[in-house]
XYZ file of C-alpha atoms in Angstrom:
746
model
C 62.912 72.962 -70.946
C 63.350 73.685 -74.731
C 65.771 76.235 -76.428
C 65.412 80.160 -75.736
C 63.167 81.778 -78.430
C 62.467 85.257 -79.538
C 58.981 86.322 -79.649
C 56.783 89.511 -80.599
C 53.293 90.127 -79.573
C 50.891 92.466 -78.053
C 50.052 92.102 -74.329
C 46.380 91.051 -74.006
C 45.988 90.856 -70.354
C 48.055 91.247 -67.144
C 46.957 88.530 -65.225
C 49.206 89.017 -62.062
C 51.749 91.560 -61.024
C 53.937 91.625 -57.639
C 55.100 94.954 -57.098
C 58.101 93.906 -54.778
C 59.970 91.501 -57.131
C 58.223 92.328 -60.397
C 56.833 88.456 -60.926
C 54.394 89.154 -63.518
C 51.748 86.320 -65.113
C 50.194 87.794 -68.375
C 48.814 86.707 -71.817
C 50.250 87.503 -75.237
C 48.811 87.890 -78.533
C 51.639 86.514 -80.966
C 52.197 88.344 -84.189
C 52.601 85.175 -85.973
C 49.476 84.116 -88.136
C 47.084 81.629 -86.707
C 48.751 81.764 -83.332
C 46.882 81.321 -79.819
C 47.564 83.495 -76.799
C 50.661 82.539 -74.869
C 50.678 82.690 -71.024
C 54.366 84.246 -70.154
C 55.730 84.476 -66.713
C 58.856 86.479 -65.289
C 60.356 89.081 -63.090
C 59.722 92.053 -65.236
C 58.733 95.881 -65.332
C 55.220 96.705 -65.069
C 53.248 95.844 -68.483
C 50.020 97.404 -69.624
C 47.463 95.844 -72.117
C 48.099 97.155 -75.567
C 51.966 97.324 -75.385
C 54.053 95.541 -78.034
C 56.941 93.767 -76.648
C 59.777 91.348 -77.857
C 60.581 88.334 -75.512
C 63.425 86.065 -75.186
C 62.377 83.096 -73.032
C 61.780 79.221 -72.856
C 58.694 77.172 -72.808
C 58.276 75.000 -69.831
C 55.444 72.585 -68.592
C 54.172 73.810 -65.462
C 52.550 70.867 -63.709
C 49.138 73.065 -62.386
C 48.783 75.664 -65.080
C 50.337 74.266 -68.151
C 52.541 75.522 -70.947
C 53.952 78.665 -70.415
C 56.909 81.039 -71.627
C 59.489 81.734 -69.000
C 60.454 85.215 -69.814
C 64.269 85.991 -69.110
C 64.612 89.124 -71.197
C 61.902 91.984 -72.373
C 62.119 94.999 -74.682
C 58.742 97.164 -74.866
C 57.343 99.539 -77.440
C 54.291 101.539 -77.657
C 51.434 99.893 -79.579
C 51.259 100.737 -83.184
C 47.833 99.570 -84.437
C 44.862 101.705 -83.788
C 43.494 98.549 -81.930
C 46.689 98.131 -79.515
C 46.609 102.010 -79.141
C 43.373 102.001 -77.546
C 43.993 99.265 -75.459
C 46.764 100.802 -74.106
C 45.386 104.023 -73.109
C 42.063 102.274 -71.914
C 43.916 99.851 -69.498
C 44.052 102.687 -66.842
C 48.134 103.479 -67.796
C 47.240 106.950 -67.472
C 45.008 108.452 -64.903
C 41.921 110.267 -66.161
C 41.749 108.083 -69.204
C 39.103 105.155 -69.196
C 38.023 102.970 -71.894
C 35.462 105.340 -73.407
C 37.869 108.437 -73.428
C 40.954 106.243 -75.013
C 38.262 105.688 -77.907
C 37.395 109.155 -78.572
C 40.949 110.066 -78.375
C 41.839 107.355 -80.989
C 38.974 108.255 -83.250
C 40.064 112.063 -83.268
C 44.052 111.510 -83.593
C 44.346 107.765 -85.289
C 47.808 106.593 -85.396
C 49.055 109.780 -84.438
C 47.485 109.419 -81.092
C 50.657 108.778 -79.023
C 52.745 111.351 -80.955
C 50.091 114.245 -79.963
C 49.936 113.024 -76.418
C 53.902 112.997 -76.263
C 54.630 116.534 -78.094
C 51.560 118.573 -78.614
C 49.358 117.450 -75.341
C 47.413 120.528 -75.475
C 45.740 119.373 -78.782
C 43.695 117.010 -76.686
C 41.592 119.780 -75.637
C 40.054 119.740 -79.045
C 37.952 116.843 -77.512
C 34.984 117.447 -75.768
C 35.159 117.149 -72.065
C 39.092 117.342 -71.868
C 40.220 120.908 -70.497
C 43.713 122.369 -71.283
C 44.636 121.669 -67.780
C 43.803 118.198 -68.059
C 45.319 117.955 -71.424
C 48.602 119.104 -69.932
C 48.349 116.523 -66.947
C 47.852 113.729 -69.492
C 50.951 114.803 -71.427
C 52.954 115.398 -68.282
C 51.877 111.710 -66.862
C 52.857 110.149 -70.275
C 56.114 111.657 -70.631
C 57.038 110.596 -67.030
C 55.940 107.069 -67.738
C 57.874 106.913 -71.053
C 61.243 107.942 -69.108
C 60.320 105.593 -66.239
C 59.666 102.512 -68.471
C 63.086 103.374 -70.570
C 65.166 103.411 -67.069
C 63.293 100.295 -65.826
C 64.258 98.506 -68.963
C 67.829 99.833 -69.115
C 68.540 98.596 -65.670
C 66.781 95.371 -66.162
C 69.827 94.294 -68.190
C 71.838 95.266 -65.269
C 70.120 92.862 -62.940
C 68.053 95.319 -60.930
C 64.359 94.380 -60.102
C 61.615 96.846 -60.982
C 61.132 98.002 -57.596
C 64.679 98.911 -57.263
C 64.477 100.528 -60.655
C 61.509 102.777 -59.772
C 63.335 103.821 -56.588
C 66.475 104.612 -58.754
C 64.308 106.612 -61.105
C 62.431 108.327 -58.553
C 66.093 109.726 -57.015
C 67.996 110.452 -60.523
C 64.732 111.099 -63.139
C 66.598 111.653 -66.594
C 70.074 111.280 -65.089
C 69.510 107.746 -64.216
C 71.264 106.072 -67.118
C 74.245 108.700 -67.109
C 74.839 107.965 -63.472
C 74.743 104.376 -63.697
C 76.889 104.073 -66.601
C 79.673 106.720 -65.303
C 79.651 105.770 -61.443
C 76.839 102.920 -60.332
C 78.479 103.102 -56.855
C 76.380 106.185 -56.369
C 73.325 103.993 -56.175
C 75.013 102.340 -52.663
C 75.274 105.743 -50.986
C 71.748 106.838 -52.376
C 69.309 104.233 -52.578
C 68.152 102.099 -49.507
C 68.484 98.453 -50.159
C 71.410 98.500 -52.697
C 74.809 97.892 -51.307
C 78.273 97.564 -52.632
C 78.128 94.039 -54.172
C 75.074 95.185 -56.186
C 76.810 98.379 -57.389
C 79.817 96.343 -57.937
C 78.103 93.924 -60.282
C 76.650 96.488 -62.227
C 79.965 98.432 -62.395
C 81.529 95.242 -63.945
C 78.729 94.789 -66.659
C 79.369 98.557 -67.631
C 82.481 98.163 -68.291
C 84.301 100.358 -65.263
C 87.570 99.315 -64.750
C 88.220 96.709 -61.673
C 90.941 99.135 -60.085
C 88.958 102.437 -60.560
C 89.536 104.758 -57.966
C 85.479 104.925 -57.463
C 85.374 101.149 -56.947
C 88.397 101.603 -54.115
C 86.370 104.350 -52.496
C 83.066 102.502 -52.535
C 84.705 99.344 -51.222
C 86.408 101.545 -48.305
C 83.071 102.986 -47.619
C 81.296 99.530 -47.592
C 84.135 98.307 -45.220
C 83.037 100.906 -42.735
C 79.393 100.629 -42.847
C 80.115 96.674 -42.503
C 82.330 97.522 -39.537
C 79.171 99.428 -38.075
C 76.889 96.690 -38.485
C 79.237 94.642 -36.292
C 79.041 96.888 -33.700
C 82.412 99.071 -34.562
C 82.019 103.063 -34.201
C 85.483 103.421 -35.990
C 88.294 101.138 -37.586
C 91.858 101.541 -37.065
C 93.277 102.621 -40.429
C 95.265 99.600 -40.839
C 92.404 97.250 -40.179
C 90.152 99.506 -42.570
C 93.235 99.294 -45.352
C 93.666 95.707 -45.134
C 89.872 94.528 -44.847
C 89.253 96.608 -47.895
C 92.159 95.191 -50.005
C 90.884 91.821 -49.197
C 87.649 92.934 -50.316
C 88.559 94.488 -53.349
C 91.195 92.153 -54.292
C 93.555 94.850 -55.045
C 97.154 96.103 -53.962
C 97.522 98.441 -50.860
C 98.964 101.294 -52.565
C 95.603 101.769 -54.581
C 93.540 101.427 -51.423
C 95.827 104.331 -50.016
C 95.093 106.275 -53.114
C 91.158 105.671 -52.373
C 91.485 106.487 -48.944
C 93.510 109.679 -49.503
C 90.767 110.969 -51.853
C 87.978 110.072 -49.085
C 89.995 111.996 -46.699
C 90.499 115.033 -48.612
C 86.710 115.428 -49.464
C 85.527 114.958 -46.053
C 83.685 111.701 -46.942
C 85.068 109.898 -43.955
C 87.003 111.451 -40.441
C 90.663 110.375 -40.050
C 91.682 110.991 -36.192
C 95.154 110.694 -34.594
C 94.797 108.846 -31.211
C 97.730 107.902 -29.007
C 97.570 104.477 -30.240
C 97.026 104.969 -33.911
C 94.672 106.680 -36.478
C 90.993 105.926 -36.018
C 88.946 106.185 -39.078
C 85.044 107.143 -38.741
C 82.312 107.510 -40.824
C 80.899 111.140 -40.378
C 77.721 110.393 -38.640
C 79.416 108.361 -35.943
C 82.501 110.745 -35.407
C 80.025 113.441 -34.506
C 77.739 111.428 -32.612
C 80.651 110.154 -30.275
C 81.994 113.663 -29.833
C 78.448 114.855 -29.186
C 77.594 112.203 -26.447
C 80.790 112.808 -24.698
C 80.323 116.680 -24.477
C 76.546 116.671 -23.783
C 76.762 114.107 -21.045
C 79.524 116.323 -19.419
C 77.202 119.635 -19.749
C 74.246 117.676 -18.185
C 76.059 116.508 -15.364
C 77.266 119.969 -14.288
C 73.817 121.476 -15.112
C 71.738 120.200 -12.345
C 72.194 121.748 -8.793
C 71.826 118.951 -6.524
C 69.067 118.633 -3.901
C 69.608 116.655 -0.691
C 67.037 113.843 -0.001
C 67.392 113.367 3.493
C 66.835 109.698 5.566
C 63.582 110.897 6.534
C 62.124 111.383 2.811
C 63.248 107.822 1.950
C 61.960 106.233 5.323
C 58.334 107.440 4.330
C 58.571 106.197 0.822
C 59.586 102.971 2.331
C 56.769 102.987 4.660
C 54.572 103.812 1.930
C 55.462 100.887 -0.489
C 56.156 98.443 2.498
C 59.446 97.757 1.058
C 63.021 98.394 2.817
C 65.749 99.640 0.557
C 69.022 98.407 0.741
C 72.326 100.664 1.307
C 72.857 101.057 -2.123
C 69.310 101.221 -3.389
C 69.010 104.305 -1.062
C 72.421 105.783 -2.539
C 70.816 105.655 -5.972
C 67.963 107.378 -4.506
C 70.088 110.150 -3.217
C 72.516 110.181 -6.075
C 69.291 110.750 -8.335
C 68.581 114.051 -6.640
C 72.091 115.015 -6.614
C 73.412 113.884 -10.292
C 72.643 115.598 -13.583
C 73.627 112.073 -15.051
C 73.106 109.107 -13.245
C 73.711 105.040 -14.384
C 72.006 102.435 -12.181
C 72.936 98.969 -13.056
C 72.756 95.499 -11.890
C 71.610 91.854 -12.828
C 68.566 90.114 -12.204
C 66.923 90.226 -8.601
C 69.011 93.174 -7.363
C 66.260 95.611 -7.101
C 66.397 97.986 -10.123
C 62.597 98.247 -10.567
C 62.315 98.782 -6.731
C 64.766 101.342 -6.932
C 63.297 103.514 -9.696
C 59.950 103.214 -8.194
C 61.092 104.839 -5.128
C 62.807 107.361 -7.158
C 59.809 108.309 -9.291
C 57.688 108.497 -5.924
C 59.834 110.694 -4.238
C 60.441 112.974 -7.383
C 56.782 113.077 -8.031
C 55.964 114.316 -4.309
C 58.629 117.025 -5.094
C 56.560 118.238 -8.119
C 59.263 117.000 -10.831
C 57.765 116.035 -14.079
C 59.286 113.176 -15.710
C 59.355 111.154 -19.038
C 59.887 107.368 -18.765
C 61.035 105.517 -22.393
C 62.883 102.279 -23.523
C 64.354 101.404 -26.705
C 61.738 98.707 -27.753
C 57.877 98.687 -27.385
C 57.943 95.598 -25.284
C 60.424 97.171 -23.050
C 58.372 100.370 -22.823
C 55.132 98.130 -22.139
C 57.001 96.552 -19.222
C 58.049 99.617 -17.951
C 54.476 100.884 -17.739
C 53.325 97.881 -16.044
C 55.915 98.086 -13.433
C 55.701 101.777 -12.410
C 52.151 102.340 -13.198
C 53.095 105.471 -15.502
C 52.979 105.847 -19.164
C 56.422 104.862 -20.993
C 57.292 105.233 -24.693
C 60.051 104.071 -26.843
C 62.771 106.351 -27.188
C 61.818 107.080 -30.966
C 58.412 107.828 -29.854
C 59.230 109.899 -26.965
C 61.455 112.031 -29.527
C 58.643 112.087 -32.067
C 60.140 110.726 -34.916
C 59.338 111.701 -38.441
C 59.813 110.351 -41.864
C 61.722 112.407 -44.571
C 61.327 110.339 -47.642
C 60.943 106.500 -48.845
C 64.413 105.940 -47.687
C 64.327 104.560 -44.280
C 68.002 106.106 -43.531
C 66.669 109.447 -43.766
C 64.783 109.943 -40.743
C 64.365 112.790 -38.454
C 63.206 113.757 -34.674
C 60.817 116.571 -34.123
C 62.333 116.995 -30.498
C 65.795 118.231 -30.738
C 68.089 121.154 -29.654
C 65.699 123.574 -30.894
C 62.541 121.909 -29.554
C 63.707 119.884 -26.361
C 61.719 117.671 -24.239
C 59.841 119.799 -21.616
C 60.471 117.728 -18.379
C 62.331 117.631 -15.351
C 63.827 114.207 -15.495
C 64.144 111.618 -18.225
C 64.461 107.883 -17.056
C 65.565 105.348 -19.667
C 65.493 101.667 -19.102
C 67.142 98.881 -20.883
C 69.943 101.419 -21.720
C 72.553 98.706 -22.785
C 70.593 98.400 -26.211
C 70.967 102.143 -26.747
C 73.278 102.595 -29.857
C 75.790 105.530 -30.464
C 73.174 107.341 -33.008
C 70.074 106.789 -30.738
C 71.938 108.038 -27.927
C 72.943 111.147 -29.963
C 69.534 111.804 -30.711
C 68.232 111.454 -27.260
C 70.992 113.709 -25.798
C 69.972 116.425 -28.549
C 66.456 116.625 -27.356
C 67.535 117.077 -23.364
C 67.857 120.367 -22.387
C 70.367 121.548 -19.640
C 69.147 121.192 -16.260
C 67.078 117.797 -17.174
C 68.290 115.048 -14.809
C 69.315 111.922 -17.122
C 68.921 108.566 -15.415
C 69.966 105.277 -17.356
C 69.035 102.187 -16.226
C 70.425 98.508 -16.978
C 72.384 95.615 -17.025
C 75.892 96.481 -18.575
C 76.627 92.735 -18.206
C 73.961 91.767 -21.236
C 74.657 91.903 -24.757
C 75.592 95.390 -25.882
C 73.258 97.069 -28.633
C 72.539 95.613 -32.048
C 73.632 98.759 -33.557
C 77.184 100.425 -33.246
C 78.684 101.342 -29.937
C 78.713 100.090 -26.423
C 77.383 103.450 -24.902
C 76.410 101.853 -21.336
C 79.509 100.016 -20.747
C 81.520 102.799 -22.037
C 79.836 105.599 -20.067
C 80.552 103.510 -17.087
C 83.950 102.729 -17.955
C 84.774 106.473 -18.213
C 84.647 106.584 -14.396
C 83.594 110.169 -14.602
C 79.664 109.875 -14.405
C 77.967 108.757 -11.432
C 77.207 105.176 -11.321
C 75.363 103.089 -8.471
C 75.920 99.362 -8.981
C 73.184 97.242 -7.208
C 74.771 93.974 -6.249
C 72.644 92.836 -3.224
C 70.241 89.765 -4.417
C 67.551 90.102 -2.361
C 65.917 87.174 -0.178
C 62.780 86.904 -2.701
C 65.054 86.640 -5.838
C 67.274 84.106 -4.033
C 64.385 81.559 -4.035
C 64.516 81.851 -7.944
C 66.943 79.599 -9.609
C 66.707 81.472 -12.719
C 68.006 84.649 -11.003
C 70.730 82.588 -9.097
C 71.781 80.833 -11.917
C 72.160 83.978 -14.123
C 74.516 85.357 -11.549
C 76.423 82.141 -11.305
C 76.582 82.098 -15.449
C 77.751 85.678 -15.393
C 80.653 84.910 -12.519
C 81.608 81.910 -15.012
C 80.434 79.513 -12.768
C 78.195 76.284 -13.959
C 74.802 76.723 -13.197
C 73.151 74.525 -10.471
C 71.096 71.839 -12.217
C 68.992 69.914 -9.834
C 65.708 68.288 -9.346
C 64.621 70.753 -6.366
C 64.515 73.475 -8.943
C 60.842 74.532 -10.013
C 62.065 77.433 -12.428
C 65.440 76.120 -14.146
C 65.480 73.046 -15.993
C 68.329 71.442 -18.186
C 67.111 68.551 -20.531
C 70.033 66.675 -22.160
C 69.700 65.555 -25.806
C 72.698 64.432 -28.022
C 71.566 65.310 -31.557
C 70.424 68.381 -32.921
C 67.166 66.200 -34.424
C 66.503 65.220 -30.958
C 67.070 68.952 -29.531
C 64.697 70.084 -32.211
C 61.781 67.470 -31.451
C 62.126 68.079 -27.721
C 61.574 72.037 -28.245
C 58.716 71.402 -30.043
C 57.103 69.071 -27.486
C 57.974 71.600 -24.740
C 56.283 74.390 -26.545
C 53.268 72.891 -27.702
C 52.406 70.504 -24.911
C 54.955 70.051 -21.950
C 55.036 73.757 -20.999
C 51.566 74.739 -21.368
C 50.418 71.823 -19.311
C 53.159 72.288 -16.540
C 52.673 76.277 -16.392
C 48.992 76.537 -17.353
C 50.242 79.223 -19.915
C 49.562 80.139 -23.619
C 52.222 78.869 -26.065
C 51.834 81.629 -28.139
C 52.062 84.759 -25.826
C 54.011 83.326 -22.733
C 56.604 81.114 -24.228
C 59.470 82.094 -26.296
C 62.273 80.003 -27.995
C 65.480 81.912 -28.031
C 68.271 80.415 -30.260
C 72.096 81.548 -30.525
C 72.249 81.149 -33.903
C 70.103 81.543 -37.318
C 71.649 78.452 -39.017
C 71.343 74.729 -38.804
C 68.291 72.625 -37.392
C 68.229 74.343 -33.985
C 68.506 77.718 -35.770
C 66.100 80.428 -35.945
C 64.979 79.795 -39.648
C 64.539 76.058 -39.186
C 62.793 76.284 -35.896
C 60.366 78.794 -37.207
C 59.309 76.532 -40.126
C 58.715 73.443 -37.870
C 57.233 75.540 -34.885
C 54.642 77.167 -37.154
C 53.847 73.567 -38.615
C 52.797 72.419 -34.858
C 51.520 75.701 -33.273
C 49.919 77.430 -36.150
C 49.150 74.422 -38.925
C 47.236 74.999 -41.870
C 43.579 75.421 -41.762
C 40.731 76.288 -44.173
C 39.988 79.356 -41.999
C 43.473 80.814 -42.290
C 44.571 82.722 -45.019
C 47.919 82.512 -46.168
C 50.610 84.350 -48.186
C 53.655 83.022 -49.487
C 56.816 85.369 -49.645
C 60.093 84.750 -51.284
C 61.168 81.320 -49.018
C 58.632 82.259 -46.285
C 54.970 81.430 -45.603
C 52.898 83.667 -43.700
C 49.646 82.495 -42.033
C 46.900 84.440 -40.014
C 47.583 83.377 -36.619
C 51.496 83.472 -36.923
C 53.949 85.203 -34.484
C 55.812 87.446 -36.439
C 58.730 90.172 -35.797
C 59.630 93.333 -37.238
C 63.086 93.093 -38.700
C 64.128 96.939 -39.401
C 63.096 100.157 -38.151
C 60.357 101.730 -40.572
C 59.708 105.232 -39.496
C 56.740 105.774 -41.907
C 54.399 102.889 -41.621
C 51.139 103.841 -39.963
C 49.500 102.271 -37.030
C 46.662 102.386 -34.781
C 45.317 101.347 -31.473
C 41.557 100.263 -31.184
C 39.354 99.917 -28.039
C 37.034 96.698 -27.547
C 34.487 98.555 -29.955
C 36.741 99.196 -32.659
C 37.295 102.754 -32.091
C 40.462 104.252 -32.778
C 42.078 105.307 -29.658
C 45.585 106.268 -30.452
C 47.415 106.641 -33.856
C 50.997 107.529 -35.182
C 53.831 106.303 -37.572
C 56.736 103.968 -36.902
C 57.454 100.325 -36.185
C 60.973 99.382 -34.861
C 63.389 96.411 -35.280
C 62.401 93.691 -32.442
C 58.764 94.590 -32.313
C 56.762 91.270 -32.158
C 53.404 90.795 -32.682
C 50.601 88.653 -34.304
C 49.085 88.464 -37.953
C 45.390 88.844 -37.480
C 44.437 89.015 -41.420
C 45.608 88.226 -44.998
C 43.693 90.247 -47.679
C 44.622 88.361 -51.084
C 42.303 90.704 -53.042
C 43.933 94.212 -52.025
C 47.282 92.425 -51.209
C 47.984 93.286 -47.528
C 48.313 91.666 -44.211
C 47.592 93.044 -40.836
C 49.824 92.568 -37.569
C 48.600 93.329 -33.952
C 51.690 94.261 -32.212
C 52.405 93.296 -28.274
C 51.502 97.067 -27.303
C 48.247 96.677 -29.350
C 49.483 98.794 -32.224
C 47.820 97.433 -35.499
C 49.717 97.702 -38.849
C 48.803 97.234 -42.301
C 51.500 95.815 -44.386
C 51.197 95.939 -48.156
C 52.651 92.576 -49.809
C 55.700 94.398 -51.245
C 56.329 95.139 -47.356
C 56.719 91.875 -46.325
C 60.686 91.686 -46.106
C 60.225 93.519 -43.091
C 58.726 90.855 -41.238
C 59.841 87.306 -39.882
C 58.153 84.328 -38.180
C 59.120 84.823 -34.462
C 57.977 81.379 -33.187
C 61.832 81.282 -32.405
C 64.264 84.427 -32.121
C 67.763 84.902 -31.710
C 69.207 85.884 -28.484
C 70.204 89.293 -29.975
C 66.529 90.014 -30.924
C 65.236 89.331 -27.588
C 67.133 92.032 -25.949
C 64.713 94.350 -23.857
C 61.977 91.530 -23.883
C 60.707 89.405 -21.132
C 58.617 86.086 -21.283
C 57.072 84.182 -18.958
C 59.223 81.248 -20.223
C 62.089 80.985 -22.483
C 63.533 77.573 -24.087
C 67.280 77.917 -25.114
C 68.757 75.158 -27.665
C 72.282 74.747 -26.592
C 74.199 72.304 -29.012
C 75.927 74.020 -31.787
C 77.451 76.915 -32.860
C 80.468 78.985 -33.441
C 82.583 80.259 -30.424
C 81.957 84.011 -31.210
C 78.104 83.293 -30.549
C 78.210 80.613 -28.016
C 79.367 82.813 -25.143
C 78.843 83.144 -21.239
C 77.429 86.671 -22.109
C 74.951 85.412 -24.645
C 73.613 82.733 -22.267
C 73.274 85.232 -19.614
C 71.442 87.599 -21.664
C 69.005 84.153 -22.883
C 68.445 83.277 -19.349
C 67.609 86.698 -17.819
C 64.708 87.071 -20.627
C 62.811 84.520 -18.455
C 60.256 85.307 -15.735
C 58.746 82.230 -14.349
C 60.761 79.349 -16.046
C 64.130 78.659 -18.005
C 64.699 74.973 -19.817
C 67.665 74.659 -21.705
C 67.875 71.889 -24.311
C 71.079 70.231 -25.727
C 74.487 69.186 -24.425
C 76.315 69.528 -21.285
C 79.421 69.881 -23.161
C 78.056 72.928 -25.065
C 76.799 74.248 -21.762
C 80.143 74.291 -20.304
C 81.791 75.868 -23.290
C 79.439 78.765 -23.040
C 79.959 79.306 -19.477
C 83.626 79.120 -19.634
C 83.531 81.229 -23.174
C 84.231 84.894 -21.467
C 84.958 86.172 -24.598
C 83.320 89.448 -25.602
C 83.242 90.887 -28.895
C 85.436 93.535 -29.290
C 83.831 96.947 -30.384
C 86.096 100.052 -31.405
C 84.852 102.908 -29.805
C 86.443 105.963 -27.681
C 83.314 107.005 -26.106
C 84.992 106.631 -22.783
C 88.287 108.272 -23.511
C 86.480 111.168 -24.951
C 84.216 111.669 -21.743
C 87.561 111.467 -19.573
C 89.298 113.710 -21.939
C 86.375 116.349 -21.775
C 86.225 116.220 -18.152
C 89.908 117.230 -18.423
C 90.766 114.457 -15.755
C 93.587 112.380 -16.216
C 92.852 108.631 -16.535
């Protein structure tokens, strides 16, 4: 690569521009005499034909495309020549001006064209075919684009991509530069995708003091948000201050000053507890208090009804299923209680119990809603009950407030509650503190709430440990299903899951037809065995589909047998390249038609549709959620989008600039598999940090399988996981709040 050079010229043609990261390929007509057009590349703000630019970059020899200028800095200015102005306006930069109209405008106003558009746009009405209204619109668009261009170029100097620059400008408009210079930490609060570390880097470049109180306050808020991403609803004050001091590399007295200011302006909540001081983000504090109060109110708002033994006997006769004593008690409590928790491990009859409750309630003329946290779990509820089940988000009729995914709202709330007598939530262990808050806001007093789940599975990905906290409060009616039924006892999956949960080593013998352990000493051998299992051995053994029926569940993301590496290897074997399959490379991922993919974050605004066999739309709505799985059905390079058909038949179109929301899912983490069931699961057990390689994680992975479990790895690690009873502690006070509101001493 040669030394950096400075080059000036006019943009001749924009060959390619990626809206997501700003990567642009364009040809430049250099101002120097007798020079040929130069092909330039770089992550740049949007360019338009005819613009004059000053570039700094180095020439590189691309093996495929030849010599190019790799641009690392750009300064843009408006065109000054008549030809440049005409090209600029005719490029489509301003809606409503095409090439012909651009020529007429330039013929009329000459070199003053852009000045006229900016300062006296009404003069455009002098041209036949341009009304005063259209002239004003052209002027407004031009002014807006000029401001945006200045903001993008300004933010570029601070390492902010064009995509984020446009989001920042849309939020702050003409105040963008002043805000970034005075307190860039505001960006972390206001702009989705810009966190503390990005804002901190910008602050250093604008010269903000390392020990400024703005930096300290931003660091404290970031520390709390990181704690939330690790499942904590609050942090003890001392933990918060120590973690923030380590992050900021500042003395404790400065951290205390920032903490005091945040407390005084109510940017966080500080609450004294018997064992110390708890510090909350506002939303979590109000959510935790509301949940405790609303559960108490719901529990006392239902006038209990007695279901006699004869009623239950009739249901048993109709279904041909005899209920165990705890199952009968759960059915009775469902009619007596305003809030009921039904918990139990695999094979203990949770589904049978719920079906009995549903049948009896329908006979009583009660209306009900069924829901689960994920689309896959909701679909399973529908299959096992025969009734329509929705995701909780869809039940609450989620809507979208802006292009910030943190600002969603629900149509169902205290002012517009759900109109039903009973609400049953399956897989309740997955429900975090904020989702439970929104759910309870939408439940009117007098409505029965039944929470169903396995409390021994992993807690929610989001903050809180809601189901366990409700149970541990000992103030809400709970029925534990513990009896493993005879049919379930024939399943090694069920029996080994319970052994693992008790801290016992699973039974591994040749008699089992649904639970296998394959010893492999190295990570490389483990990886190769997994590929063979998924692509050949299991489809042949089970007569199943390797795409829809088999799922690899890894404890980790990194290492050879982590999700990232396994996905690339499995993609190569399960969905290899083909002339018939289009591809899209995005960052470090390659997406291909036919790939299994998973949605990696909640997107409340993306539209979906469901089509029947004839291609007619039978349902539509918005919202795709973290953990939803599907298959890429189409990649359209010309219009820059791909479509995904999810497991519940929703079809979603993703523009290429949305692909950061998708990830290959031939292998997924065990955390991401919560709420899902697969015909067969393959679990690599070889290496990993002690925090991850736990009994709880292994138990959750095994219980995801309906028909077959295969564990591949070392006996030593399997024994370590079974023996590792460590449960990640989460700071939450929900149990204590429920007990306090019930005014019963613990």
